[in-house]
mmCIF file of C-alpha atoms in Angstrom:
data_model
loop_
_atom_site.group_PDB
_atom_site.id
_atom_site.type_symbol
_atom_site.label_atom_id
_atom_site.label_comp_id
_atom_site.label_asym_id
_atom_site.label_seq_id
_atom_site.Cartn_x
_atom_site.Cartn_y
_atom_site.Cartn_z
ATOM 1 C CA UNK A 1 34.234 12.869 48.284
ATOM 2 C CA UNK A 2 34.965 13.642 44.367
ATOM 3 C CA UNK A 3 34.720 9.685 44.067
ATOM 4 C CA UNK A 4 31.282 9.875 46.084
ATOM 5 C CA UNK A 5 30.268 12.310 43.569
ATOM 6 C CA UNK A 6 31.337 10.359 40.546
ATOM 7 C CA UNK A 7 29.975 7.367 41.707
ATOM 8 C CA UNK A 8 26.161 8.765 42.290
ATOM 9 C CA UNK A 9 26.900 9.996 38.452
ATOM 10 C CA UNK A 10 27.305 6.884 37.307
ATOM 11 C CA UNK A 11 24.032 5.364 39.240
ATOM 12 C CA UNK A 12 22.132 8.315 38.088
ATOM 13 C CA UNK A 13 23.274 7.516 34.436
ATOM 14 C CA UNK A 14 22.574 4.072 34.507
ATOM 15 C CA UNK A 15 19.024 4.727 36.371
ATOM 16 C CA UNK A 16 18.043 6.685 33.724
ATOM 17 C CA UNK A 17 18.698 5.149 30.509
ATOM 18 C CA UNK A 18 16.473 1.897 32.508
ATOM 19 C CA UNK A 19 13.768 3.931 32.592
ATOM 20 C CA UNK A 20 14.362 5.079 29.074
ATOM 21 C CA UNK A 21 14.780 1.866 27.581
ATOM 22 C CA UNK A 22 11.877 0.416 29.704
ATOM 23 C CA UNK A 23 8.964 3.032 28.418
ATOM 24 C CA UNK A 24 10.818 2.557 25.087
ATOM 25 C CA UNK A 25 9.786 -1.256 25.704
ATOM 26 C CA UNK A 26 6.056 -0.121 26.873
ATOM 27 C CA UNK A 27 5.690 1.740 24.049
ATOM 28 C CA UNK A 28 6.427 -1.124 21.902
ATOM 29 C CA UNK A 29 4.396 -3.202 23.920
ATOM 30 C CA UNK A 30 1.209 -0.812 23.559
ATOM 31 C CA UNK A 31 1.457 -0.616 19.536
ATOM 32 C CA UNK A 32 0.774 -4.301 19.519
ATOM 33 C CA UNK A 33 -2.090 -4.844 16.889
ATOM 34 C CA UNK A 34 -2.158 -1.409 16.022
ATOM 35 C CA UNK A 35 -1.535 0.507 12.590
ATOM 36 C CA UNK A 36 2.170 -0.551 11.435
ATOM 37 C CA UNK A 37 4.193 2.717 11.938
ATOM 38 C CA UNK A 38 8.174 2.728 10.973
ATOM 39 C CA UNK A 39 10.725 5.129 10.230
ATOM 40 C CA UNK A 40 13.307 4.263 6.893
ATOM 41 C CA UNK A 41 16.550 2.895 9.051
ATOM 42 C CA UNK A 42 16.058 4.340 12.196
ATOM 43 C CA UNK A 43 14.550 7.170 14.215
ATOM 44 C CA UNK A 44 13.408 10.266 12.406
ATOM 45 C CA UNK A 45 16.192 13.130 12.151
ATOM 46 C CA UNK A 46 14.414 16.829 11.439
ATOM 47 C CA UNK A 47 11.645 17.449 9.389
ATOM 48 C CA UNK A 48 9.600 14.417 8.525
ATOM 49 C CA UNK A 49 7.742 13.216 5.532
ATOM 50 C CA UNK A 50 4.731 10.902 6.337
ATOM 51 C CA UNK A 51 3.454 8.575 3.504
ATOM 52 C CA UNK A 52 0.251 6.003 3.928
ATOM 53 C CA UNK A 53 0.859 2.960 2.401
ATOM 54 C CA UNK A 54 -0.704 -0.656 1.889
ATOM 55 C CA UNK A 55 0.508 -3.004 4.810
ATOM 56 C CA UNK A 56 -1.414 -6.269 3.269
ATOM 57 C CA UNK A 57 -0.789 -6.264 -0.507
ATOM 58 C CA UNK A 58 2.571 -8.415 -0.927
ATOM 59 C CA UNK A 59 4.702 -7.405 -3.926
ATOM 60 C CA UNK A 60 2.805 -4.064 -3.674
ATOM 61 C CA UNK A 61 3.045 -2.602 -0.331
ATOM 62 C CA UNK A 62 3.634 -5.218 2.572
ATOM 63 C CA UNK A 63 4.529 -4.955 6.445
ATOM 64 C CA UNK A 64 7.506 -7.959 6.573
ATOM 65 C CA UNK A 65 10.247 -8.424 8.811
ATOM 66 C CA UNK A 66 9.297 -4.871 11.013
ATOM 67 C CA UNK A 67 9.716 -3.202 7.977
ATOM 68 C CA UNK A 68 7.750 -1.951 4.835
ATOM 69 C CA UNK A 69 8.652 -3.669 1.146
ATOM 70 C CA UNK A 70 6.994 -3.670 -2.568
ATOM 71 C CA UNK A 71 6.471 -1.883 -5.531
ATOM 72 C CA UNK A 72 4.807 1.220 -3.925
ATOM 73 C CA UNK A 73 7.472 1.106 -1.050
ATOM 74 C CA UNK A 74 10.265 1.583 -3.846
ATOM 75 C CA UNK A 75 8.065 4.628 -5.594
ATOM 76 C CA UNK A 76 7.628 6.382 -2.186
ATOM 77 C CA UNK A 77 11.315 5.753 -1.598
ATOM 78 C CA UNK A 78 12.344 7.778 -4.473
ATOM 79 C CA UNK A 79 9.673 10.361 -4.645
ATOM 80 C CA UNK A 80 10.521 11.133 -1.113
ATOM 81 C CA UNK A 81 14.517 11.652 -1.757
ATOM 82 C CA UNK A 82 13.545 14.072 -5.039
ATOM 83 C CA UNK A 83 11.249 16.272 -2.207
ATOM 84 C CA UNK A 84 14.739 16.505 -0.342
ATOM 85 C CA UNK A 85 13.826 13.903 2.271
ATOM 86 C CA UNK A 86 16.259 11.798 3.625
ATOM 87 C CA UNK A 87 15.781 7.872 4.414
ATOM 88 C CA UNK A 88 15.298 8.928 8.403
ATOM 89 C CA UNK A 89 13.054 11.240 7.623
ATOM 90 C CA UNK A 90 10.923 9.387 6.284
ATOM 91 C CA UNK A 91 8.082 7.913 8.182
ATOM 92 C CA UNK A 92 5.871 5.245 6.691
ATOM 93 C CA UNK A 93 2.475 4.893 8.427
ATOM 94 C CA UNK A 94 -0.277 2.076 7.534
ATOM 95 C CA UNK A 95 -3.452 2.622 5.185
ATOM 96 C CA UNK A 96 -6.224 0.825 3.956
ATOM 97 C CA UNK A 97 -8.880 1.539 1.286
ATOM 98 C CA UNK A 98 -11.524 2.439 3.717
ATOM 99 C CA UNK A 99 -9.339 5.268 6.151
ATOM 100 C CA UNK A 100 -6.732 6.666 3.536
ATOM 101 C CA UNK A 101 -8.962 9.584 1.891
ATOM 102 C CA UNK A 102 -9.225 10.531 5.756
ATOM 103 C CA UNK A 103 -5.849 10.247 7.071
ATOM 104 C CA UNK A 104 -4.919 12.243 3.990
ATOM 105 C CA UNK A 105 -6.735 15.205 4.750
ATOM 106 C CA UNK A 106 -6.817 15.013 8.452
ATOM 107 C CA UNK A 107 -3.043 15.694 8.372
ATOM 108 C CA UNK A 108 -1.904 12.376 9.555
ATOM 109 C CA UNK A 109 -0.335 11.773 6.158
ATOM 110 C CA UNK A 110 1.534 14.089 3.524
ATOM 111 C CA UNK A 111 0.404 11.525 0.780
ATOM 112 C CA UNK A 112 -0.424 8.177 0.244
ATOM 113 C CA UNK A 113 1.108 5.471 -1.952
ATOM 114 C CA UNK A 114 -1.056 2.340 -1.448
ATOM 115 C CA UNK A 115 -1.964 1.264 -4.927
ATOM 116 C CA UNK A 116 -4.870 4.156 -5.145
ATOM 117 C CA UNK A 117 -6.817 3.844 -8.472
ATOM 118 C CA UNK A 118 -7.344 7.323 -10.259
ATOM 119 C CA UNK A 119 -11.175 6.889 -10.392
ATOM 120 C CA UNK A 120 -13.832 9.922 -10.953
ATOM 121 C CA UNK A 121 -14.787 8.839 -7.035
ATOM 122 C CA UNK A 122 -11.181 9.118 -6.070
ATOM 123 C CA UNK A 123 -10.276 12.602 -7.640
ATOM 124 C CA UNK A 124 -13.683 13.764 -5.767
ATOM 125 C CA UNK A 125 -11.320 12.414 -2.574
ATOM 126 C CA UNK A 126 -7.869 13.819 -3.285
ATOM 127 C CA UNK A 127 -5.678 15.258 -5.786
ATOM 128 C CA UNK A 128 -2.997 13.382 -7.406
ATOM 129 C CA UNK A 129 0.260 12.599 -9.216
ATOM 130 C CA UNK A 130 0.568 9.940 -11.664
ATOM 131 C CA UNK A 131 -0.686 7.761 -13.339
ATOM 132 C CA UNK A 132 2.667 5.826 -12.301
ATOM 133 C CA UNK A 133 1.590 1.981 -13.122
ATOM 134 C CA UNK A 134 -1.550 0.351 -15.161
ATOM 135 C CA UNK A 135 -2.965 -2.879 -14.633
ATOM 136 C CA UNK A 136 -6.195 -4.696 -15.287
ATOM 137 C CA UNK A 137 -9.242 -5.760 -13.340
ATOM 138 C CA UNK A 138 -9.970 -9.167 -12.082
ATOM 139 C CA UNK A 139 -10.886 -11.889 -9.472
ATOM 140 C CA UNK A 140 -8.699 -14.178 -7.069
ATOM 141 C CA UNK A 141 -10.405 -17.588 -6.975
ATOM 142 C CA UNK A 142 -9.406 -21.076 -6.042
ATOM 143 C CA UNK A 143 -7.888 -22.951 -8.574
ATOM 144 C CA UNK A 144 -10.353 -25.596 -8.548
ATOM 145 C CA UNK A 145 -13.312 -23.197 -8.899
ATOM 146 C CA UNK A 146 -11.968 -22.114 -12.577
ATOM 147 C CA UNK A 147 -14.096 -24.201 -14.640
ATOM 148 C CA UNK A 148 -17.215 -22.060 -12.788
ATOM 149 C CA UNK A 149 -15.894 -18.785 -13.184
ATOM 150 C CA UNK A 150 -14.310 -18.750 -16.727
ATOM 151 C CA UNK A 151 -15.741 -18.195 -20.328
ATOM 152 C CA UNK A 152 -13.894 -18.820 -23.722
ATOM 153 C CA UNK A 153 -10.820 -16.513 -23.648
ATOM 154 C CA UNK A 154 -10.210 -16.559 -19.957
ATOM 155 C CA UNK A 155 -12.608 -13.661 -19.462
ATOM 156 C CA UNK A 156 -15.056 -14.116 -16.600
ATOM 157 C CA UNK A 157 -18.006 -15.396 -16.874
ATOM 158 C CA UNK A 158 -21.832 -15.436 -15.667
ATOM 159 C CA UNK A 159 -21.292 -15.010 -11.584
ATOM 160 C CA UNK A 160 -24.457 -14.398 -10.631
ATOM 161 C CA UNK A 161 -24.334 -17.123 -7.740
ATOM 162 C CA UNK A 162 -20.805 -16.439 -6.342
ATOM 163 C CA UNK A 163 -19.851 -14.635 -3.254
ATOM 164 C CA UNK A 164 -17.105 -11.668 -4.273
ATOM 165 C CA UNK A 165 -15.190 -10.161 -1.501
ATOM 166 C CA UNK A 166 -14.263 -6.666 -1.748
ATOM 167 C CA UNK A 167 -12.514 -4.511 0.033
ATOM 168 C CA UNK A 168 -14.098 -1.672 1.636
ATOM 169 C CA UNK A 169 -13.122 1.839 0.148
ATOM 170 C CA UNK A 170 -11.389 0.055 -2.902
ATOM 171 C CA UNK A 171 -11.999 1.781 -5.786
ATOM 172 C CA UNK A 172 -11.206 -1.062 -8.385
ATOM 173 C CA UNK A 173 -13.440 -3.440 -6.300
ATOM 174 C CA UNK A 174 -16.559 -0.594 -7.675
ATOM 175 C CA UNK A 175 -15.438 -0.899 -11.194
ATOM 176 C CA UNK A 176 -16.164 -4.654 -10.494
ATOM 177 C CA UNK A 177 -19.046 -4.393 -9.238
ATOM 178 C CA UNK A 178 -20.315 -2.155 -12.100
ATOM 179 C CA UNK A 179 -19.321 -4.767 -14.576
ATOM 180 C CA UNK A 180 -21.108 -7.443 -12.552
ATOM 181 C CA UNK A 181 -24.164 -5.971 -10.960
ATOM 182 C CA UNK A 182 -26.008 -9.316 -9.961
ATOM 183 C CA UNK A 183 -23.131 -10.712 -8.321
ATOM 184 C CA UNK A 184 -23.176 -11.166 -4.822
ATOM 185 C CA UNK A 185 -20.587 -9.104 -2.894
ATOM 186 C CA UNK A 186 -19.592 -8.983 0.953
ATOM 187 C CA UNK A 187 -17.261 -6.073 2.384
ATOM 188 C CA UNK A 188 -14.096 -6.802 4.718
ATOM 189 C CA UNK A 189 -11.680 -4.149 5.887
ATOM 190 C CA UNK A 190 -8.461 -5.704 4.768
ATOM 191 C CA UNK A 191 -7.432 -8.240 1.869
ATOM 192 C CA UNK A 192 -5.557 -10.704 4.414
ATOM 193 C CA UNK A 193 -9.755 -10.920 5.418
ATOM 194 C CA UNK A 194 -10.809 -11.460 1.829
ATOM 195 C CA UNK A 195 -7.730 -14.134 1.225
ATOM 196 C CA UNK A 196 -9.299 -16.162 4.452
ATOM 197 C CA UNK A 197 -12.757 -16.107 3.284
ATOM 198 C CA UNK A 198 -11.891 -17.628 0.536
ATOM 199 C CA UNK A 199 -9.567 -20.350 1.947
ATOM 200 C CA UNK A 200 -12.303 -21.174 4.654
ATOM 201 C CA UNK A 201 -14.825 -21.255 1.958
ATOM 202 C CA UNK A 202 -16.978 -18.085 3.300
ATOM 203 C CA UNK A 203 -16.249 -16.262 -0.207
ATOM 204 C CA UNK A 204 -15.939 -17.493 -3.865
ATOM 205 C CA UNK A 205 -13.627 -14.689 -5.097
ATOM 206 C CA UNK A 206 -11.944 -11.526 -4.404
ATOM 207 C CA UNK A 207 -12.086 -8.481 -6.530
ATOM 208 C CA UNK A 208 -9.703 -5.607 -7.136
ATOM 209 C CA UNK A 209 -6.861 -4.815 -9.541
ATOM 210 C CA UNK A 210 -4.452 -7.473 -11.315
ATOM 211 C CA UNK A 211 -1.308 -6.217 -9.385
ATOM 212 C CA UNK A 212 -2.736 -6.738 -6.100
ATOM 213 C CA UNK A 213 -4.407 -10.020 -6.678
ATOM 214 C CA UNK A 214 -1.352 -11.233 -8.499
ATOM 215 C CA UNK A 215 0.482 -10.491 -5.636
ATOM 216 C CA UNK A 216 -1.808 -12.028 -3.119
ATOM 217 C CA UNK A 217 -2.105 -15.508 -5.108
ATOM 218 C CA UNK A 218 1.920 -15.395 -5.130
ATOM 219 C CA UNK A 219 2.195 -14.957 -0.691
ATOM 220 C CA UNK A 220 -0.842 -17.489 -0.628
ATOM 221 C CA UNK A 221 -0.085 -20.419 -2.655
ATOM 222 C CA UNK A 222 -0.279 -20.307 -6.619
ATOM 223 C CA UNK A 223 -0.863 -23.615 -7.279
ATOM 224 C CA UNK A 224 -4.143 -23.120 -5.364
ATOM 225 C CA UNK A 225 -5.278 -19.707 -5.936
ATOM 226 C CA UNK A 226 -5.486 -18.441 -9.661
ATOM 227 C CA UNK A 227 -6.384 -14.521 -11.276
ATOM 228 C CA UNK A 228 -8.326 -14.429 -14.029
ATOM 229 C CA UNK A 229 -8.678 -10.851 -15.887
ATOM 230 C CA UNK A 230 -12.180 -8.856 -16.796
ATOM 231 C CA UNK A 231 -12.808 -6.208 -18.476
ATOM 232 C CA UNK A 232 -11.413 -2.546 -17.774
ATOM 233 C CA UNK A 233 -8.358 -1.102 -16.324
ATOM 234 C CA UNK A 234 -6.726 1.160 -13.713
ATOM 235 C CA UNK A 235 -3.678 3.243 -13.211
ATOM 236 C CA UNK A 236 -2.162 4.325 -9.844
ATOM 237 C CA UNK A 237 -1.779 7.366 -8.301
ATOM 238 C CA UNK A 238 -0.052 9.197 -5.159
ATOM 239 C CA UNK A 239 -2.966 11.225 -3.593
ATOM 240 C CA UNK A 240 -2.306 14.393 -1.790
ATOM 241 C CA UNK A 241 -4.644 16.629 -0.176
ATOM 242 C CA UNK A 242 -6.715 18.894 -2.455
ATOM 243 C CA UNK A 243 -5.784 22.287 -2.695
ATOM 244 C CA UNK A 244 -1.997 21.070 -3.023
ATOM 245 C CA UNK A 245 -1.102 21.668 -6.352
ATOM 246 C CA UNK A 246 2.476 22.405 -6.067
ATOM 247 C CA UNK A 247 2.895 19.423 -4.062
ATOM 248 C CA UNK A 248 1.373 17.241 -6.578
ATOM 249 C CA UNK A 249 3.404 18.997 -9.551
ATOM 250 C CA UNK A 250 6.832 18.301 -7.183
ATOM 251 C CA UNK A 251 5.982 14.454 -7.217
ATOM 252 C CA UNK A 252 4.755 14.130 -11.029
ATOM 253 C CA UNK A 253 8.119 15.467 -11.457
ATOM 254 C CA UNK A 254 9.835 13.246 -9.289
ATOM 255 C CA UNK A 255 7.893 10.369 -10.880
ATOM 256 C CA UNK A 256 9.007 11.583 -14.418
ATOM 257 C CA UNK A 257 12.423 11.429 -13.223
ATOM 258 C CA UNK A 258 11.846 7.860 -11.954
ATOM 259 C CA UNK A 259 10.848 6.878 -15.422
ATOM 260 C CA UNK A 260 13.891 8.678 -17.193
ATOM 261 C CA UNK A 261 16.703 7.369 -15.031
ATOM 262 C CA UNK A 262 15.474 3.497 -14.908
ATOM 263 C CA UNK A 263 14.641 3.220 -11.427
ATOM 264 C CA UNK A 264 10.894 2.717 -12.552
ATOM 265 C CA UNK A 265 11.904 0.230 -14.765
ATOM 266 C CA UNK A 266 14.034 -1.880 -12.227
ATOM 267 C CA UNK A 267 11.076 -1.801 -9.347
ATOM 268 C CA UNK A 268 8.867 -3.280 -12.603
ATOM 269 C CA UNK A 269 10.877 -5.850 -13.225
ATOM 270 C CA UNK A 270 11.146 -6.890 -9.361
ATOM 271 C CA UNK A 271 7.360 -6.577 -9.465
ATOM 272 C CA UNK A 272 7.135 -9.110 -12.079
ATOM 273 C CA UNK A 273 9.768 -11.443 -10.359
ATOM 274 C CA UNK A 274 7.502 -11.355 -7.759
ATOM 275 C CA UNK A 275 4.254 -11.942 -9.610
ATOM 276 C CA UNK A 276 5.002 -12.963 -12.785
ATOM 277 C CA UNK A 277 2.479 -10.063 -13.740
ATOM 278 C CA UNK A 278 3.718 -7.436 -16.528
ATOM 279 C CA UNK A 279 2.602 -3.891 -15.503
ATOM 280 C CA UNK A 280 2.717 -0.681 -18.003
ATOM 281 C CA UNK A 281 2.873 2.576 -18.429
ATOM 282 C CA UNK A 282 1.112 4.303 -20.984
ATOM 283 C CA UNK A 283 1.138 8.496 -20.126
ATOM 284 C CA UNK A 284 3.466 10.736 -18.620
ATOM 285 C CA UNK A 285 2.693 11.282 -14.764
ATOM 286 C CA UNK A 286 1.407 14.960 -14.112
ATOM 287 C CA UNK A 287 -0.350 16.848 -11.278
ATOM 288 C CA UNK A 288 -4.386 16.020 -11.781
ATOM 289 C CA UNK A 289 -6.050 18.267 -9.486
ATOM 290 C CA UNK A 290 -8.859 19.515 -8.540
ATOM 291 C CA UNK A 291 -9.989 23.208 -7.663
ATOM 292 C CA UNK A 292 -10.164 22.950 -4.228
ATOM 293 C CA UNK A 293 -8.432 25.937 -1.984
#
């Protein structure tokens, strides 16, 4: 009888394990084509910190081989550690310019580290800690079209008859649009869609910040694509919900630590290695908050 009960226990244990594995596989399949969510180094343990990051910005924030990588990811991991979260407590969730404010404000993410420019418009949607990166505004074009866009001094000339692709919700693209009000613009949901539009000829260029564009250029054939810099600059900030000044302050202090101990410089060097672009940081990070409660 004792052996029978032992056998039943082994069978039941294997059955439960099999069901669990099947459910896990089904959940994995159900997520295909959806927003990518991942934890750092395994399943979450204890309280988690949900961080919104980009998935289609090579060298800044990109989904590659089942994980996120890039400059913003390095910044996000450092800040999370300074806030007291171990790697297994970090949950990355994909955001896009069009939905990052809503995902932040409805509680799907606790902060956003996704090349979000600090502008008058973005400060109306979120509070920030930063800046932690400064770069220019520009265009990504086909190399063969350089003469049609560039003017003396490598600036951008008259592009009235050119179709420029921008990503919905990208504050940097709005700055470019203000510089070139007569240009033609088409909106897409992602940078990947804009790259495809340029490659197939339905758009002539992509407008965004120089860091994002330089990453796209390197990832999609630097011999075929060129980045031109326009007037103006942008500064990245880490976004938090309005009315959370203490969190913004803690994040700004973490960013200062990252600068002081050399981790930020290491991340910048890696960004330059991947994109050949030098970014700067002109002021110390601080909490940039509204009066919202």
